[in-house]
XYZ file of C-alpha atoms in Angstrom:
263
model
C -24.282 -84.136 -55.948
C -27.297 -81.943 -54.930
C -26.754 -82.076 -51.259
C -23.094 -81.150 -52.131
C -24.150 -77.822 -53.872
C -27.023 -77.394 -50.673
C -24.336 -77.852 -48.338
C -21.675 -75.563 -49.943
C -24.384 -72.999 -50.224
C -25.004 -73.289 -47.071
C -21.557 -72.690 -45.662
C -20.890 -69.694 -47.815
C -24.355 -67.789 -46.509
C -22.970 -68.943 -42.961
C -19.313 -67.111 -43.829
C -20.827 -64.121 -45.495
C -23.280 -63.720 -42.302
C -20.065 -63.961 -40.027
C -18.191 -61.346 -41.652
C -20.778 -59.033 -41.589
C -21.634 -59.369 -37.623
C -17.982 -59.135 -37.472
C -17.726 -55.793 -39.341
C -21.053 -54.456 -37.648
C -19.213 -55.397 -34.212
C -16.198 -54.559 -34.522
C -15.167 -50.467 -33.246
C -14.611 -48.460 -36.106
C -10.975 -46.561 -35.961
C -10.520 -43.473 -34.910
C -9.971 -40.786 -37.764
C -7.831 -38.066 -35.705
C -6.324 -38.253 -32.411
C -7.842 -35.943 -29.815
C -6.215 -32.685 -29.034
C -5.170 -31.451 -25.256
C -5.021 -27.673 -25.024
C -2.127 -26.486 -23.044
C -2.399 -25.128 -20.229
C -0.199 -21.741 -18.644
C 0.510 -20.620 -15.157
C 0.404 -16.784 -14.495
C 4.097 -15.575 -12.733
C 4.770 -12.059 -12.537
C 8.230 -11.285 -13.788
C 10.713 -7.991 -12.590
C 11.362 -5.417 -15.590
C 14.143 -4.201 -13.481
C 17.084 -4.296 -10.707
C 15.617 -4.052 -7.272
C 17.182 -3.299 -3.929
C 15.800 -4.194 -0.187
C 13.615 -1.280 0.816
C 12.570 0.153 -2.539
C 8.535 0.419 -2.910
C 7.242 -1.661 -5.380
C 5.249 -0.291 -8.485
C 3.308 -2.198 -10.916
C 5.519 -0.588 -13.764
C 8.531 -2.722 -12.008
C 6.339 -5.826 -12.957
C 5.540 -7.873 -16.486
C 3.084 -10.611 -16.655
C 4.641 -14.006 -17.812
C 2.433 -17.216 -18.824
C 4.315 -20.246 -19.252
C 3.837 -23.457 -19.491
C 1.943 -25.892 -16.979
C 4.527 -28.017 -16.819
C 7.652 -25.686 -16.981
C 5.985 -24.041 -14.020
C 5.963 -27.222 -12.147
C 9.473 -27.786 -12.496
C 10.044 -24.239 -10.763
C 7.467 -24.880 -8.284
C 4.484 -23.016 -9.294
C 1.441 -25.156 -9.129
C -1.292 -22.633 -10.200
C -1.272 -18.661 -10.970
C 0.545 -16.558 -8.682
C -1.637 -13.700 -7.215
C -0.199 -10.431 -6.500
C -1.579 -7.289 -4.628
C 0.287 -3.973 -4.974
C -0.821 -1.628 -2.032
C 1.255 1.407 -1.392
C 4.032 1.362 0.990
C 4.984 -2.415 -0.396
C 8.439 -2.892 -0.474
C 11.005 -5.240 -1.421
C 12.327 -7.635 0.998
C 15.867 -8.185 -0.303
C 18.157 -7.149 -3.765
C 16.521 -8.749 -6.643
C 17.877 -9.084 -10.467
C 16.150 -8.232 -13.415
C 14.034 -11.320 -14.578
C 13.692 -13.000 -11.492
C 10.062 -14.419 -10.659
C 8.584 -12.678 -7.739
C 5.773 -13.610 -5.657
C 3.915 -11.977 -2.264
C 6.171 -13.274 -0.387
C 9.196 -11.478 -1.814
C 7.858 -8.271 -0.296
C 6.625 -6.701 3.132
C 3.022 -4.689 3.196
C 2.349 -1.722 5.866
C 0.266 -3.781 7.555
C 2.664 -6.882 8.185
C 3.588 -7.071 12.057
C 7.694 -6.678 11.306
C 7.101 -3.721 8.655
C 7.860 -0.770 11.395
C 11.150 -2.476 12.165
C 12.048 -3.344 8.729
C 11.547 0.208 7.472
C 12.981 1.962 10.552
C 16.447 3.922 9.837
C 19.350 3.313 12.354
C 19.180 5.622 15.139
C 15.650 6.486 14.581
C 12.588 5.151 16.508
C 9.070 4.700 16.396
C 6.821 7.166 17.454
C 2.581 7.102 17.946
C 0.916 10.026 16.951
C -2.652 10.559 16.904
C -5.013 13.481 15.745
C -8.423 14.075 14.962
C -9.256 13.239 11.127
C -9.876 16.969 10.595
C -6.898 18.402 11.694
C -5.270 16.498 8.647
C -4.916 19.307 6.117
C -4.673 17.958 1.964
C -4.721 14.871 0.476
C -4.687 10.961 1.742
C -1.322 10.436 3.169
C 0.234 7.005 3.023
C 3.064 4.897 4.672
C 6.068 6.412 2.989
C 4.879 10.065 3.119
C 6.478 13.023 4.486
C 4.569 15.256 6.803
C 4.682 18.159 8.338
C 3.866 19.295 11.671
C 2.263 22.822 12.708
C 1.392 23.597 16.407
C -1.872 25.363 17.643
C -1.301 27.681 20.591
C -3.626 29.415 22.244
C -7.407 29.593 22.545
C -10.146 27.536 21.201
C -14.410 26.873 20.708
C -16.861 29.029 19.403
C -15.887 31.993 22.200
C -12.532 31.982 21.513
C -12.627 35.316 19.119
C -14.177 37.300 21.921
C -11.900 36.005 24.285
C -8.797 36.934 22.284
C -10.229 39.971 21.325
C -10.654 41.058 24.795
C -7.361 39.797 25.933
C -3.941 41.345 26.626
C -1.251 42.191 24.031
C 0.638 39.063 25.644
C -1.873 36.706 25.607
C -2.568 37.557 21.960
C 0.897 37.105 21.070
C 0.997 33.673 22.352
C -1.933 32.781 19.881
C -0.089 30.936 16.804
C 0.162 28.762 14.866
C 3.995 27.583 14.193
C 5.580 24.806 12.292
C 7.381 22.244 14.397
C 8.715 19.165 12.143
C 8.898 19.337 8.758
C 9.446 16.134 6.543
C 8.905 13.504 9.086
C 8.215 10.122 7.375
C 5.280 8.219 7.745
C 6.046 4.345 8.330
C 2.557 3.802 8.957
C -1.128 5.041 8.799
C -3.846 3.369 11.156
C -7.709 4.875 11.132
C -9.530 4.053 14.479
C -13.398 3.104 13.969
C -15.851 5.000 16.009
C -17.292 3.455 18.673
C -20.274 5.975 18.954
C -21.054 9.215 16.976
C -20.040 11.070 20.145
C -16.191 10.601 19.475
C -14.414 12.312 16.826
C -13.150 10.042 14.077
C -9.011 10.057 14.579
C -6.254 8.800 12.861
C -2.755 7.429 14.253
C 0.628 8.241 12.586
C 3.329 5.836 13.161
C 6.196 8.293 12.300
C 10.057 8.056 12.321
C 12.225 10.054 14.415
C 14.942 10.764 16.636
C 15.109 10.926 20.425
C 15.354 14.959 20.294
C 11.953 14.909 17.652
C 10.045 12.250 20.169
C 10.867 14.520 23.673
C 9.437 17.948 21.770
C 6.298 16.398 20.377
C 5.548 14.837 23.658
C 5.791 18.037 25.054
C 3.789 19.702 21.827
C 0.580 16.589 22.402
C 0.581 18.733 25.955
C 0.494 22.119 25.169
C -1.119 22.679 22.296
C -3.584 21.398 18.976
C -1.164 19.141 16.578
C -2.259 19.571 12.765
C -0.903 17.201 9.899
C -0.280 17.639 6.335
C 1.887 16.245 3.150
C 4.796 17.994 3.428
C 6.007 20.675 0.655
C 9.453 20.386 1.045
C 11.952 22.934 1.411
C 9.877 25.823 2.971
C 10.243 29.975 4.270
C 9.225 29.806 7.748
C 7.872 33.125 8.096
C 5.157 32.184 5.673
C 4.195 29.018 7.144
C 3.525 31.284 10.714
C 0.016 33.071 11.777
C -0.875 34.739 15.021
C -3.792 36.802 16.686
C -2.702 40.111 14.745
C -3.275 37.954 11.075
C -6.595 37.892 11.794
C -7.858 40.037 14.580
C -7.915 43.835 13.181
C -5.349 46.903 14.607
C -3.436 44.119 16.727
C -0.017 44.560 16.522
C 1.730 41.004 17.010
C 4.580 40.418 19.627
C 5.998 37.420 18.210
C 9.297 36.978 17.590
C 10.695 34.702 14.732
C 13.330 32.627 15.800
C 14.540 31.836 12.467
C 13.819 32.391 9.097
C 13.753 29.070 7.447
C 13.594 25.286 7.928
C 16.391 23.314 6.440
C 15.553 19.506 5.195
C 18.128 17.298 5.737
């Protein structure tokens, strides 16, 4: 009878022992599950209409986040990145809403952007000019510029020379508008090789056949100078010779017309 109780005793120290080992082993459950933050994609949205050729502005534009995996169904695997430079323009008609991305649009510096901007029945032209003989502010692809002509003497001897020189020669000293709101379809600055050249800057501008033959022949014959242009304009005050600023010379120069029409 006493080995019965021994051995019973000893089986129930052997079961408690068990269950304990069991519960010390045994992982303890979780009390929450863990929580994945979502993630959003960047896209860059259009506010408004848009047609092929219109500059872009960053007011056109709304930033959209939305989901990782919405954007993945579209096709967007990370943020879209988006530099607005002027003179960026639209590739094609776009709707309101629709998801844009760089390669919806053309940049000035883009190899096809002269051709894409060009007008029909207009052409390319090169012009380049000293850096200082561009009057006002920065001008950009896009702008409109005028054109002025320098005729006549220059360097630091060139007041004593006019002032000595005939009524004729004087009167062919001027300076005289030649283009007015040409457009700019692109703006290149040349880097100095040395400090012995002047810095320059080349104008890619649009015009006709007519506009291309008389600036050729104005690069030849006299100093070009550049600036924004102001529009409609009187072309009598736009106009200086010799007797402007050389005292008791009366000027010879005829005006040819009295103002310069925009189209």
């Amino acid at each position: 009878m006493k080995n019965k109780v021994i051995i019973s005793l000893a089986s129930f120290s052997i079961l408690v022992g068990a269950y304990g080992l069991s519960a010390v082993l045994s992982p303890k459950p979780t009390d929450a599950t863990e929580v994945v933050p979502t993630r959003y994609v960047k896209l860059w949205e259009l506010k408004e209409p848009a047609k092929a050729k219109q500059e872009l502005t960053r007011e056109q534009l709304s930033v959209r986040r939305m989901k990782e995996n919405e954007a993945n169904e579209l096709g967007y695997v990370d943020d879209v990145s988006l530099s607005i430079v002027p003179g960026m323009l639209f590739r094609s008609n776009m709707a309101e809403g629709t998801l844009v991305t760089a390669d919806d649009f053309i940049r000035p510096d883009d190899a096809d952007y002269v051709d894409f901007i060009l007008a029909e029945g207009k052409m390319p032209y090169r012009l380049t000019v000293v850096t200082e003989n561009i009057v006002g502010t920065a001008i950009e692809s896009g702008d409109l510029i005028d054109i002025l002509a320098f005729t006549g003497l220059n360097g630091e001897d060139a007041y004593q020379e006019v002032a000595l020189a005939s009524k004729p020669v004087k009167g062919a000293i001027s300076v005289t508008p030649i283009f007015a709101a040409i457009k700019v379809l692109r703006v290149e600055t040349e880097v100095k090789k040395d400090d012995t050249q002047p810095q320059a800057t080349t104008f890619i501008l649009e015009m006709d056949r007519k506009q291309a033959v008389t600036l050729t022949l104005a690069k030849r014959i006299a100093t070009l100078e550049i600036q924004k242009s102001i529009g409609q304009f009187d072309m009598s005050e736009y106009q200086a010779d010799a007797g402007d600023i050389l005292h008791d010379f009366d000027s010879i120069v005829e005006l040819r017309a009295d103002k310069t029409t925009i189209n």
